[in-house]
Short mmCIF file of N, CA and C in Angstrom, two decimals:
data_model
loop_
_atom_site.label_atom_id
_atom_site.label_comp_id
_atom_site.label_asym_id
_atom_site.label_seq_id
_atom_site.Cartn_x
_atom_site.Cartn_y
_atom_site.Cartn_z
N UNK A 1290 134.80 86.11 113.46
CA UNK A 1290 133.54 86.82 113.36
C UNK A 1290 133.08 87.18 114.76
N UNK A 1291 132.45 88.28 115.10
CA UNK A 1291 132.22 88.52 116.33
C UNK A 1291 130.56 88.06 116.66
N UNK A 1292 130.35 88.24 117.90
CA UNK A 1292 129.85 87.32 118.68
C UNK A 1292 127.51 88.24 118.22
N UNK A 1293 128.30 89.34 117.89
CA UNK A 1293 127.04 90.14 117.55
C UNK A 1293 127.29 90.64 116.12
N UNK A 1294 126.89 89.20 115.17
CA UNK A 1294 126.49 89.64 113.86
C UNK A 1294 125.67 90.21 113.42
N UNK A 1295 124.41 90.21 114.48
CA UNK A 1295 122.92 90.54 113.94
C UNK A 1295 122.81 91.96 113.25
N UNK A 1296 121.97 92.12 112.74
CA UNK A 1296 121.90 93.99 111.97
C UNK A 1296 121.71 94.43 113.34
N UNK A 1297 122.10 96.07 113.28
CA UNK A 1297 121.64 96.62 114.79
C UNK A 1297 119.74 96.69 114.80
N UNK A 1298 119.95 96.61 116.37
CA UNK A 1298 118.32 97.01 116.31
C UNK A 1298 117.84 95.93 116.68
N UNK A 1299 118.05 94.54 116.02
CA UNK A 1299 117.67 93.61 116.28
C UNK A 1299 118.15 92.40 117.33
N UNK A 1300 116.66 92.09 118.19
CA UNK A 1300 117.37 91.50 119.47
C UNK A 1300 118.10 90.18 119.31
N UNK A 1301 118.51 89.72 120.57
CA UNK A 1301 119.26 88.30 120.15
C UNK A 1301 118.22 87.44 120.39
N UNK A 1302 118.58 86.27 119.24
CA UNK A 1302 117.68 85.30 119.18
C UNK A 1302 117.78 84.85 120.46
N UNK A 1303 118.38 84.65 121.25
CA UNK A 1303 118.27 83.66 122.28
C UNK A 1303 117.18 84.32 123.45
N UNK A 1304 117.38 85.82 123.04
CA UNK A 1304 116.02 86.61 124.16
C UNK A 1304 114.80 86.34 124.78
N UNK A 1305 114.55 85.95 125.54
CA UNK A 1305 113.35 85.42 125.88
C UNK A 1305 112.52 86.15 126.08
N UNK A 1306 110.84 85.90 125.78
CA UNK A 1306 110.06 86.76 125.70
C UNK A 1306 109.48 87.37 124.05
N UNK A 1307 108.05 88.22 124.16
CA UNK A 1307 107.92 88.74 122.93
C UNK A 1307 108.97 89.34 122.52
N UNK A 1308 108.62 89.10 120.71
CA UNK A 1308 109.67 89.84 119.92
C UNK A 1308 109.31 90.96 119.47
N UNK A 1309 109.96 92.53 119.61
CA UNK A 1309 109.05 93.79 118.79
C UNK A 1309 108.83 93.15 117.05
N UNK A 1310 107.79 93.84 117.13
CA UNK A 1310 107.54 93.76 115.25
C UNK A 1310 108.47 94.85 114.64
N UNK A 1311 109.18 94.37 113.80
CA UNK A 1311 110.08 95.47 112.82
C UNK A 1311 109.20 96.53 111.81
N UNK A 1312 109.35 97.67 111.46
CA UNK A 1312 109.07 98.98 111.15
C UNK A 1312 109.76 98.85 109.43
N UNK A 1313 109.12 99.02 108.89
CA UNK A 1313 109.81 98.85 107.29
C UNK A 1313 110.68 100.17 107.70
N UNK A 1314 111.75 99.91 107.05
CA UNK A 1314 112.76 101.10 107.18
C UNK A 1314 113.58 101.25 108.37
N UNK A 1315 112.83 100.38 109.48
CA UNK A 1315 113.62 101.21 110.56
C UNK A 1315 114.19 99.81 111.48
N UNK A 1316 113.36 98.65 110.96
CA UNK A 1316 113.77 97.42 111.43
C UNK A 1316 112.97 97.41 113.06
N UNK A 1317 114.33 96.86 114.00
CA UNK A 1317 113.65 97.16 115.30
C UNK A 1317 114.43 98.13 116.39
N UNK A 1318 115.00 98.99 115.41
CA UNK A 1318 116.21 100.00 116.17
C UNK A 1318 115.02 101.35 116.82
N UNK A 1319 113.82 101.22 116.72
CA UNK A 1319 112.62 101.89 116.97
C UNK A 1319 112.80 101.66 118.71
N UNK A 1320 112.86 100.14 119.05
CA UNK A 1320 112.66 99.88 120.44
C UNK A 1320 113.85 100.69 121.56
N UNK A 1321 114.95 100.68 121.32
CA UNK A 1321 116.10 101.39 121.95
C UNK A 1321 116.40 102.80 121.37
N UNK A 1322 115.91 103.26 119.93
CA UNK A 1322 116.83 104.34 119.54
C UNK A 1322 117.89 104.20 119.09
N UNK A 1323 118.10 102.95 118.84
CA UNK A 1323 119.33 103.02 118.53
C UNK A 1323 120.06 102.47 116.97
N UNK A 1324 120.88 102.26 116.86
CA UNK A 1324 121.49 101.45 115.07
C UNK A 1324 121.45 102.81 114.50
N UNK A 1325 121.38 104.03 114.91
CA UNK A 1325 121.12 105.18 113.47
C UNK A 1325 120.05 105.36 113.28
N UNK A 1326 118.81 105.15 114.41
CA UNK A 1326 117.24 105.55 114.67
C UNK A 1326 116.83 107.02 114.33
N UNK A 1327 117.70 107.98 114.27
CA UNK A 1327 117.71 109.80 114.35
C UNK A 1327 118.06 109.34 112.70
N UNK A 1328 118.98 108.95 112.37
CA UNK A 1328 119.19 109.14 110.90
C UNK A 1328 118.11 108.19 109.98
N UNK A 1329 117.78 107.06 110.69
CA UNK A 1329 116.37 106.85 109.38
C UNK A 1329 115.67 107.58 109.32
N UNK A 1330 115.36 108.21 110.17
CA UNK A 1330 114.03 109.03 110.67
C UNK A 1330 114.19 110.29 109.75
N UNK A 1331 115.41 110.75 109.70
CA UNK A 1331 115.26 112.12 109.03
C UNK A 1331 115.60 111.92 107.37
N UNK A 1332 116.14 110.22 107.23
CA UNK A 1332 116.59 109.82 105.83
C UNK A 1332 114.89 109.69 105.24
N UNK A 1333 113.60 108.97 106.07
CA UNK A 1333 112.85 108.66 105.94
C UNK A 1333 111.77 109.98 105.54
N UNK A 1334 111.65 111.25 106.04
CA UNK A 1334 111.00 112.49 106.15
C UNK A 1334 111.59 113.25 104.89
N UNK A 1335 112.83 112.93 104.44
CA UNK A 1335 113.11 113.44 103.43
C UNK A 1335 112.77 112.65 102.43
N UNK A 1336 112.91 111.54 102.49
CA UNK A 1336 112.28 110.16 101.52
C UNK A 1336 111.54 110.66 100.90
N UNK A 1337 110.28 110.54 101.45
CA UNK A 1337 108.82 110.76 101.67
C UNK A 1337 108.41 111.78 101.49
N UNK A 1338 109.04 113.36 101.50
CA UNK A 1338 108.87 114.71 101.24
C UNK A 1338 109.45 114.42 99.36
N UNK A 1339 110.14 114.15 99.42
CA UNK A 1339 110.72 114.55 98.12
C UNK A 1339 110.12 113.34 96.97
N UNK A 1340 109.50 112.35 97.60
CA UNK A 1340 108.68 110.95 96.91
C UNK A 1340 107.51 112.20 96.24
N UNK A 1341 106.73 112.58 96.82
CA UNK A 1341 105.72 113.73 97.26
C UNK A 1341 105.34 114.57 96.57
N UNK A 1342 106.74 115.50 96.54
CA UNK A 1342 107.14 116.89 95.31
C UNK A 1342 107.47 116.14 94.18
N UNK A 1343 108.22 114.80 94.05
CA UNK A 1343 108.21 114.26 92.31
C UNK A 1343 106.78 113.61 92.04
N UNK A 1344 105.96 113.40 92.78
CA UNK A 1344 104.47 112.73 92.62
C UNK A 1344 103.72 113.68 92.09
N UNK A 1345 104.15 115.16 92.83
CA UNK A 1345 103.32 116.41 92.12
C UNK A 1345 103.64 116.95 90.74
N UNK A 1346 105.04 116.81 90.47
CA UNK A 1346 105.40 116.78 89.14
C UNK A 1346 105.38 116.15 87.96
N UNK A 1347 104.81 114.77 88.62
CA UNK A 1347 104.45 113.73 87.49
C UNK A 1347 102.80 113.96 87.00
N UNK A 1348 102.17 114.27 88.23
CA UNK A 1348 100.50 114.86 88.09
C UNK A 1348 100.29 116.41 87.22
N UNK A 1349 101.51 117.01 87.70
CA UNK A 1349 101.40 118.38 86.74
C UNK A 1349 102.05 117.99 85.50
N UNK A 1350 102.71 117.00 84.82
CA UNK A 1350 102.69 116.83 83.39
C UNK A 1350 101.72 116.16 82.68
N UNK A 1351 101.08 115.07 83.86
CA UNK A 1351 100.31 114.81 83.15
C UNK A 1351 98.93 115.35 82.93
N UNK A 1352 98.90 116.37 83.72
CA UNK A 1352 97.45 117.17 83.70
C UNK A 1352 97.90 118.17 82.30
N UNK A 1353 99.45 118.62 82.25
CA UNK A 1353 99.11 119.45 80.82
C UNK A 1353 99.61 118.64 79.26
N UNK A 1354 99.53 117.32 79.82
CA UNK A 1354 99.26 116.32 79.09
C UNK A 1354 98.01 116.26 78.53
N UNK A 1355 96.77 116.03 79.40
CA UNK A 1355 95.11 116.58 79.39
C UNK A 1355 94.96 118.12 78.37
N UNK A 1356 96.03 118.78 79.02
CA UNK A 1356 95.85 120.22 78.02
C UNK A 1356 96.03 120.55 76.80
N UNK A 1357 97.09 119.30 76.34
CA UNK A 1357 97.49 119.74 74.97
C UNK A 1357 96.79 118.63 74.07
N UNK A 1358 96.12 117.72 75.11
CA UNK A 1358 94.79 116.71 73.89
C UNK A 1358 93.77 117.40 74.12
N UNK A 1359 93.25 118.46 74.98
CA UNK A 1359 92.52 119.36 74.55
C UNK A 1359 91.00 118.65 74.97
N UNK A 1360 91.09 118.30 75.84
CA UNK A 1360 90.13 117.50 76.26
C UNK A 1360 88.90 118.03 76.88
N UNK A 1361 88.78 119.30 77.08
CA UNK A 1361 87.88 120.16 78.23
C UNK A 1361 88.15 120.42 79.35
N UNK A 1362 87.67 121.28 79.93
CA UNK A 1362 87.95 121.57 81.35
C UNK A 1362 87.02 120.78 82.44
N UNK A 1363 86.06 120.18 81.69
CA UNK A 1363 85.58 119.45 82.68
C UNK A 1363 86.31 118.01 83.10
N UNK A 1364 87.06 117.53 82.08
CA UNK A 1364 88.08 116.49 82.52
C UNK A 1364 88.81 116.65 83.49
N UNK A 1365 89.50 118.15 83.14
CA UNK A 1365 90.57 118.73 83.95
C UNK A 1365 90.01 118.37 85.63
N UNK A 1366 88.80 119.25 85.24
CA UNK A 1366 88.55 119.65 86.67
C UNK A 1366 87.98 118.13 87.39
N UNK A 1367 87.90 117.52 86.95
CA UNK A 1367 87.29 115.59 87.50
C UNK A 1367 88.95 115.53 88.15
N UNK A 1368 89.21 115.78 86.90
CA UNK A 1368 91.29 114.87 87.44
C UNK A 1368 91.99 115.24 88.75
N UNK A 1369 91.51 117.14 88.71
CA UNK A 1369 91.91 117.42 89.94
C UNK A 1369 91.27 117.52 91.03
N UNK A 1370 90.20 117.08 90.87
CA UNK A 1370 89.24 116.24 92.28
C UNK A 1370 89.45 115.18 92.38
N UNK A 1371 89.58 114.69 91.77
CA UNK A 1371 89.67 112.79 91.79
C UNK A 1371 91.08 112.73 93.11
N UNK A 1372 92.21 113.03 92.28
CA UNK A 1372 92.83 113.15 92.77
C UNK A 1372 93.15 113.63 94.51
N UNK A 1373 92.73 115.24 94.29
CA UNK A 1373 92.29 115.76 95.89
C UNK A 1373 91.82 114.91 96.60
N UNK A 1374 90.22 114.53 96.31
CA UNK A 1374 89.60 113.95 97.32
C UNK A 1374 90.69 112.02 97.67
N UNK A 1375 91.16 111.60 96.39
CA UNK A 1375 91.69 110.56 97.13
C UNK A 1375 92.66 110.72 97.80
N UNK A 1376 93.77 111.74 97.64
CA UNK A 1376 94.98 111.95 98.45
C UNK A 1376 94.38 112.56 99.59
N UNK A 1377 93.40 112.66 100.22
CA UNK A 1377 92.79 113.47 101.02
C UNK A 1377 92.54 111.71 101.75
N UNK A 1378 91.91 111.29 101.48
CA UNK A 1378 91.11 110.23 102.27
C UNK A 1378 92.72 109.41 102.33
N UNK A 1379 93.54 109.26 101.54
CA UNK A 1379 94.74 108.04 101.47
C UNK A 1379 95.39 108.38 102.98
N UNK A 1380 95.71 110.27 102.91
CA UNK A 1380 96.39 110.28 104.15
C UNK A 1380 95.61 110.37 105.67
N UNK A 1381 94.24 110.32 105.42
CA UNK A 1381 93.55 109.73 106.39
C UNK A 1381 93.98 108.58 106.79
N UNK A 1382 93.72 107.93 105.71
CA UNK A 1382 93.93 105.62 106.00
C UNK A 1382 94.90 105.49 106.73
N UNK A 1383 95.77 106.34 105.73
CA UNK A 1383 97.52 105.95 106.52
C UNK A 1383 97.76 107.05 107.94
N UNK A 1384 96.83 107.91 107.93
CA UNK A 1384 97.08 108.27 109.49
C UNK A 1384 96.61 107.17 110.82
N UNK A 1385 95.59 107.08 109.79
CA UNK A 1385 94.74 106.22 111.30
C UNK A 1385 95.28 104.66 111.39
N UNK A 1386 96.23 104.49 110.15
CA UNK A 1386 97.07 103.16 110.37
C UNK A 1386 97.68 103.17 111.48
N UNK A 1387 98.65 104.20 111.51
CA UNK A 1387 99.26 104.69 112.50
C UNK A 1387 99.29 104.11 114.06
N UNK A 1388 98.18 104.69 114.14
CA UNK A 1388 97.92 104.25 115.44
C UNK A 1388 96.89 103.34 115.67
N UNK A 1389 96.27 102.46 114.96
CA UNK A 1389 95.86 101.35 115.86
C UNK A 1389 95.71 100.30 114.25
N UNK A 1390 95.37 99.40 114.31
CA UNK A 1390 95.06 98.03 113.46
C UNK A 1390 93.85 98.22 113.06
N UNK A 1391 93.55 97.80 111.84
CA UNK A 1391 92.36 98.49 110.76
C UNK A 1391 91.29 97.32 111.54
N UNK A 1392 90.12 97.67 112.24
CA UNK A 1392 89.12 96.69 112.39
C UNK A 1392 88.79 95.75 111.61
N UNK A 1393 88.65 96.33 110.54
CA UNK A 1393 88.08 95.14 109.23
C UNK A 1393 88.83 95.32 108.06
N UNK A 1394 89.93 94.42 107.92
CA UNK A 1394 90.88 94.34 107.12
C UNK A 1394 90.37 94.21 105.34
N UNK A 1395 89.53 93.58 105.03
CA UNK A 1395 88.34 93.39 104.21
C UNK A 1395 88.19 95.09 103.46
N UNK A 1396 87.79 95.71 104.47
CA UNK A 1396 87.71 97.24 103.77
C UNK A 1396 88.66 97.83 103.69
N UNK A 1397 89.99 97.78 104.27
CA UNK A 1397 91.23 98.17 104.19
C UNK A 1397 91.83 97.64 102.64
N UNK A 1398 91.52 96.45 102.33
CA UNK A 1398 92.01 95.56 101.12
C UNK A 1398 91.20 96.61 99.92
N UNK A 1399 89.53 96.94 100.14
CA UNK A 1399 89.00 97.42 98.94
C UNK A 1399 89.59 98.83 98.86
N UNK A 1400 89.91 99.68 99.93
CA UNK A 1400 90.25 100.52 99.96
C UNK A 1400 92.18 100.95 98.89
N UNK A 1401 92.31 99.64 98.98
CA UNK A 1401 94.03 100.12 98.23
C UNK A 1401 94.09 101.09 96.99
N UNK A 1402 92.64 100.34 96.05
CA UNK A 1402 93.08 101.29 95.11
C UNK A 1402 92.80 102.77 95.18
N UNK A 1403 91.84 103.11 96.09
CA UNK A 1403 91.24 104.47 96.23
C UNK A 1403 93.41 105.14 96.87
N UNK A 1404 93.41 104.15 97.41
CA UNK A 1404 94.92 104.83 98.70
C UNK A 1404 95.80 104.59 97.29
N UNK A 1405 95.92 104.20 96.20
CA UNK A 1405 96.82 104.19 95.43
C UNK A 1405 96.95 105.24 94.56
N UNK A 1406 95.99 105.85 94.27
CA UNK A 1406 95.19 106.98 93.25
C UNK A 1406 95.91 107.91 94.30
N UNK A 1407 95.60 108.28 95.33
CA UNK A 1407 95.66 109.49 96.32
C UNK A 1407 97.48 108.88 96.94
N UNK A 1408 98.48 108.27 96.54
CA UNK A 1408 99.52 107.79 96.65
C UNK A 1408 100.14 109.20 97.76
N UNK A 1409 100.23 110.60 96.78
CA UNK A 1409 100.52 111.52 97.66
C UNK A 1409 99.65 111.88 98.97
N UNK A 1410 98.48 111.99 99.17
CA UNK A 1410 98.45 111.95 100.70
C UNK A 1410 98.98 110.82 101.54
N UNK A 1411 99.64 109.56 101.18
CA UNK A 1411 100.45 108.59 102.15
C UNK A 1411 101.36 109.27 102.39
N UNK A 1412 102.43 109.34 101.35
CA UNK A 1412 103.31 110.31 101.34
C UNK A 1412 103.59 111.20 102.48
N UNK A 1413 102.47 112.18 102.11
CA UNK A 1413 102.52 112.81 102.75
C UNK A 1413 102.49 112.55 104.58
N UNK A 1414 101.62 111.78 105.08
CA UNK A 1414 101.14 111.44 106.13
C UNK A 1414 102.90 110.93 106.75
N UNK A 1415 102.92 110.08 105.77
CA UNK A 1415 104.36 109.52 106.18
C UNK A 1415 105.54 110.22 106.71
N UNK A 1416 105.27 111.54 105.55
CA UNK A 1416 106.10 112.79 106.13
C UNK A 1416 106.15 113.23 107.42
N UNK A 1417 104.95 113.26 107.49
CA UNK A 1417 104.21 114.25 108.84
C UNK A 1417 104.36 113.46 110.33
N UNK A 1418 104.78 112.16 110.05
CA UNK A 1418 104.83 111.40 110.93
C UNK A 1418 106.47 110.85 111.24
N UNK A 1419 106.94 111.11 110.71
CA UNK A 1419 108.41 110.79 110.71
C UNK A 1419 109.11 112.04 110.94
N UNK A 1420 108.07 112.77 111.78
CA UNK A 1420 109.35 113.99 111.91
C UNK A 1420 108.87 113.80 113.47
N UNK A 1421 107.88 113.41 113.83
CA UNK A 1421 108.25 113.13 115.03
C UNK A 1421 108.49 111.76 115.98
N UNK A 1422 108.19 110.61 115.40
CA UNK A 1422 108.58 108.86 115.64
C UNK A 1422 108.44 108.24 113.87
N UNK A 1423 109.14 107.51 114.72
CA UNK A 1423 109.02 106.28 113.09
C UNK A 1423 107.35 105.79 113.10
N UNK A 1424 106.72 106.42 111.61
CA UNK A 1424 105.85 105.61 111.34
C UNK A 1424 104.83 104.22 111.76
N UNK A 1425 103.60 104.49 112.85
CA UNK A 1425 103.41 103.10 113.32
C UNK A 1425 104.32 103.15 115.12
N UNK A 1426 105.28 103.71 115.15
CA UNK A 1426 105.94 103.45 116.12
C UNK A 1426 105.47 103.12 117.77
N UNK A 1427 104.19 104.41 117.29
CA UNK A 1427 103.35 104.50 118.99
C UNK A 1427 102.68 102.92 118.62
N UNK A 1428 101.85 102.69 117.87
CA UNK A 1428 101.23 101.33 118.31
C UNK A 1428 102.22 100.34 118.69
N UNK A 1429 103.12 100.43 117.80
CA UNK A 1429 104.15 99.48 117.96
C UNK A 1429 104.58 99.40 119.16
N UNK A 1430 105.09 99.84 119.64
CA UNK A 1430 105.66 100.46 121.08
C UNK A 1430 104.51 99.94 122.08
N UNK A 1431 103.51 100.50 121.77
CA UNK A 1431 102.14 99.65 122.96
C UNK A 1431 101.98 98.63 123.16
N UNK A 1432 101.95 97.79 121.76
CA UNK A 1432 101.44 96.13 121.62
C UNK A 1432 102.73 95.91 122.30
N UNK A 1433 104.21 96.08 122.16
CA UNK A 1433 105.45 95.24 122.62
C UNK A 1433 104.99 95.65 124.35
N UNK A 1434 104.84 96.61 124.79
CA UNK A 1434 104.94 96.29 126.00
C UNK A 1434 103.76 95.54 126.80
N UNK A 1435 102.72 95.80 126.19
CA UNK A 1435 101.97 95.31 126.43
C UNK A 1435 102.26 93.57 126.92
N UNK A 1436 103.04 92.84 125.59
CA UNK A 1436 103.45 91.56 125.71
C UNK A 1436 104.17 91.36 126.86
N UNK A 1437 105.10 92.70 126.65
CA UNK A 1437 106.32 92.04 127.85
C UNK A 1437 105.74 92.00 128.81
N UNK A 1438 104.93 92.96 129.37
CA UNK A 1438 104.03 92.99 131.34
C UNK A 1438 103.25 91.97 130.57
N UNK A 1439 102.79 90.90 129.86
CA UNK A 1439 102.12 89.75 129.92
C UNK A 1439 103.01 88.55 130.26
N UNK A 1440 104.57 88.51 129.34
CA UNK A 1440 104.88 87.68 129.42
C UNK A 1440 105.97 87.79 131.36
N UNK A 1441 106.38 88.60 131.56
CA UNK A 1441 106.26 88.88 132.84
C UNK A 1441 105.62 88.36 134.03
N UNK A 1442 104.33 88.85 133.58
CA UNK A 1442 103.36 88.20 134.49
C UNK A 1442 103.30 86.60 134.38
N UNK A 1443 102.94 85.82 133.35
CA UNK A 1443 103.08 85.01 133.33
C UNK A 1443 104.65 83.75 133.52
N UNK A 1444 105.59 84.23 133.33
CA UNK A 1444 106.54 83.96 134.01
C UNK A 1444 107.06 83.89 135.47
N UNK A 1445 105.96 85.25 136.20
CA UNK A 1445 106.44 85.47 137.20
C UNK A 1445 105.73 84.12 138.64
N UNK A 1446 104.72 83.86 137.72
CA UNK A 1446 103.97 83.29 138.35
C UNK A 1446 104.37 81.74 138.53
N UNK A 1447 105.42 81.64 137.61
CA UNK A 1447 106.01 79.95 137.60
C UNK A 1447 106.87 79.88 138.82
N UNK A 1448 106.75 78.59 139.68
CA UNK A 1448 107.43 78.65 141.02
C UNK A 1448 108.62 77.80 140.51
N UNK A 1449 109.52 77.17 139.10
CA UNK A 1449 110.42 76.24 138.85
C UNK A 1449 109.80 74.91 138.53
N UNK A 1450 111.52 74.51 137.68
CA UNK A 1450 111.11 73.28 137.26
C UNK A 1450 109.81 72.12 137.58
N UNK A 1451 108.96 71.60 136.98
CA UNK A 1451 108.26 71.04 137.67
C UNK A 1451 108.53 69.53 138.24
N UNK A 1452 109.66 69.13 137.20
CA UNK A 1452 110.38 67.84 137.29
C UNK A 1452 111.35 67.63 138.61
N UNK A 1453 111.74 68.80 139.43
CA UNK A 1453 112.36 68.94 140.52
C UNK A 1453 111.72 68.80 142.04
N UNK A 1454 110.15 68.95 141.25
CA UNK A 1454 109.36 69.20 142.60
C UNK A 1454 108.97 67.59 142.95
N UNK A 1455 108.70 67.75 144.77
CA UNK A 1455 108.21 65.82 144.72
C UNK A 1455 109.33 65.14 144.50
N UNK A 1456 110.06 65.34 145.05
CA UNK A 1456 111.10 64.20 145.57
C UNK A 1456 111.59 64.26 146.65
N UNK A 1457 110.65 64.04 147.31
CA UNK A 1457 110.84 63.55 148.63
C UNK A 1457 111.13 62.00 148.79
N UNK A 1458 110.95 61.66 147.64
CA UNK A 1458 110.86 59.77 147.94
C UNK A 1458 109.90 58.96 148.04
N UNK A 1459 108.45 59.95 148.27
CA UNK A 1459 107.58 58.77 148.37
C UNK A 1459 106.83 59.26 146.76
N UNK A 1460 105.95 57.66 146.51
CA UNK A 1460 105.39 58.08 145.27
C UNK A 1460 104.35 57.99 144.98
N UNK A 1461 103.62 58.69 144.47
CA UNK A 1461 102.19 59.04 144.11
C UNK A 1461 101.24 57.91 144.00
N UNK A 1462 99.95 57.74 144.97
CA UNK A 1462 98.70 56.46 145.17
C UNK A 1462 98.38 56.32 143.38
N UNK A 1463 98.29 55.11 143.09
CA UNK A 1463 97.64 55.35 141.88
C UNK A 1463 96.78 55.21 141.44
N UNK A 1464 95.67 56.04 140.70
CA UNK A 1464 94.26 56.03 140.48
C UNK A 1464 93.81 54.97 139.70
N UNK A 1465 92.76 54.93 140.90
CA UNK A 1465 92.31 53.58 139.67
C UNK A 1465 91.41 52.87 140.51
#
């Protein structure tokens, strides 16, 4: 077995320092580009485009589903607002996921079902965002470096072992 089993993308355990957070879909091949990073990306935009166009086809049967129970047009017309306005606000949520961490997770939680109803504006967003980085990627990308110039810094600042230091031979007065 060779010496690099790990999936690509992902660092070696023995790495010292923060670990990137993995990207559903894309793992951590986000940080280098590399493992086939160009091909999730465009496996992912097509995903997500074509998730999208069958989401619209399931809404257009079931809206002339609505038509043939004959329900009114004022149903109609609720269904296709309802809809609008939530796929409208969903690919908001999931834009502004994007790039930074929801302040108050609490309203993010009440918010699912409104983002579940409006399923196609994620979709969509997802689309729109995977044609030019993986999904999330810019935050992602910030917080990791962020760590590393922390853990850096804080490494840099260690002068060695501390068990090495002080042996000179003589030994410490003792308090008391």
């Amino acid at each position: 077995m060779s010496e690099n089993s790990a999936a690509p993308g992902t660092p070696p355990a023995t790495a010292p320092g923060p670990r990137p957070e993995p990207i559903r879909f894309f793992g951590t091949t986000w940080v280098d580009h590399d493992g086939g990073y160009g091909l999730r990306r465009a496996g992912v935009a097509v995903g997500s485009l074509a998730a999208a166009v069958a989401a619209c086809f399931l809404l257009r049967f079931a809206y002339q589903g609505l038509e043939i129970a004959e329900v009114g047009s004022l149903v109609g017309i609720l269904v296709i607002a309802m809809f609008s306005i939530c796929s409208a606000i969903a690919f908001r949520k999931t834009w502004e996921g994007f790039g930074a961490r929801p302040k108050d997770p609490d309203r993010e939680d009440s918010l699912r079902g409104l983002k579940s109803i409006g399923f196609i504006g994620s979709l969509l967003a997802y689309f729109v965002r995977s044609l030019t980085e993986a999904p999330g990627e810019k935050l992602r990308r910030t917080e990791y470096e962020k760590a590393r110039v922390q853990f850096e810094k804080r490494r840099s600042t260690r002068t060695g072992n501390p068990s090495t230091r002080g042996t000179s031979g003589r030994k410490r007065p003792k308090r008391g």
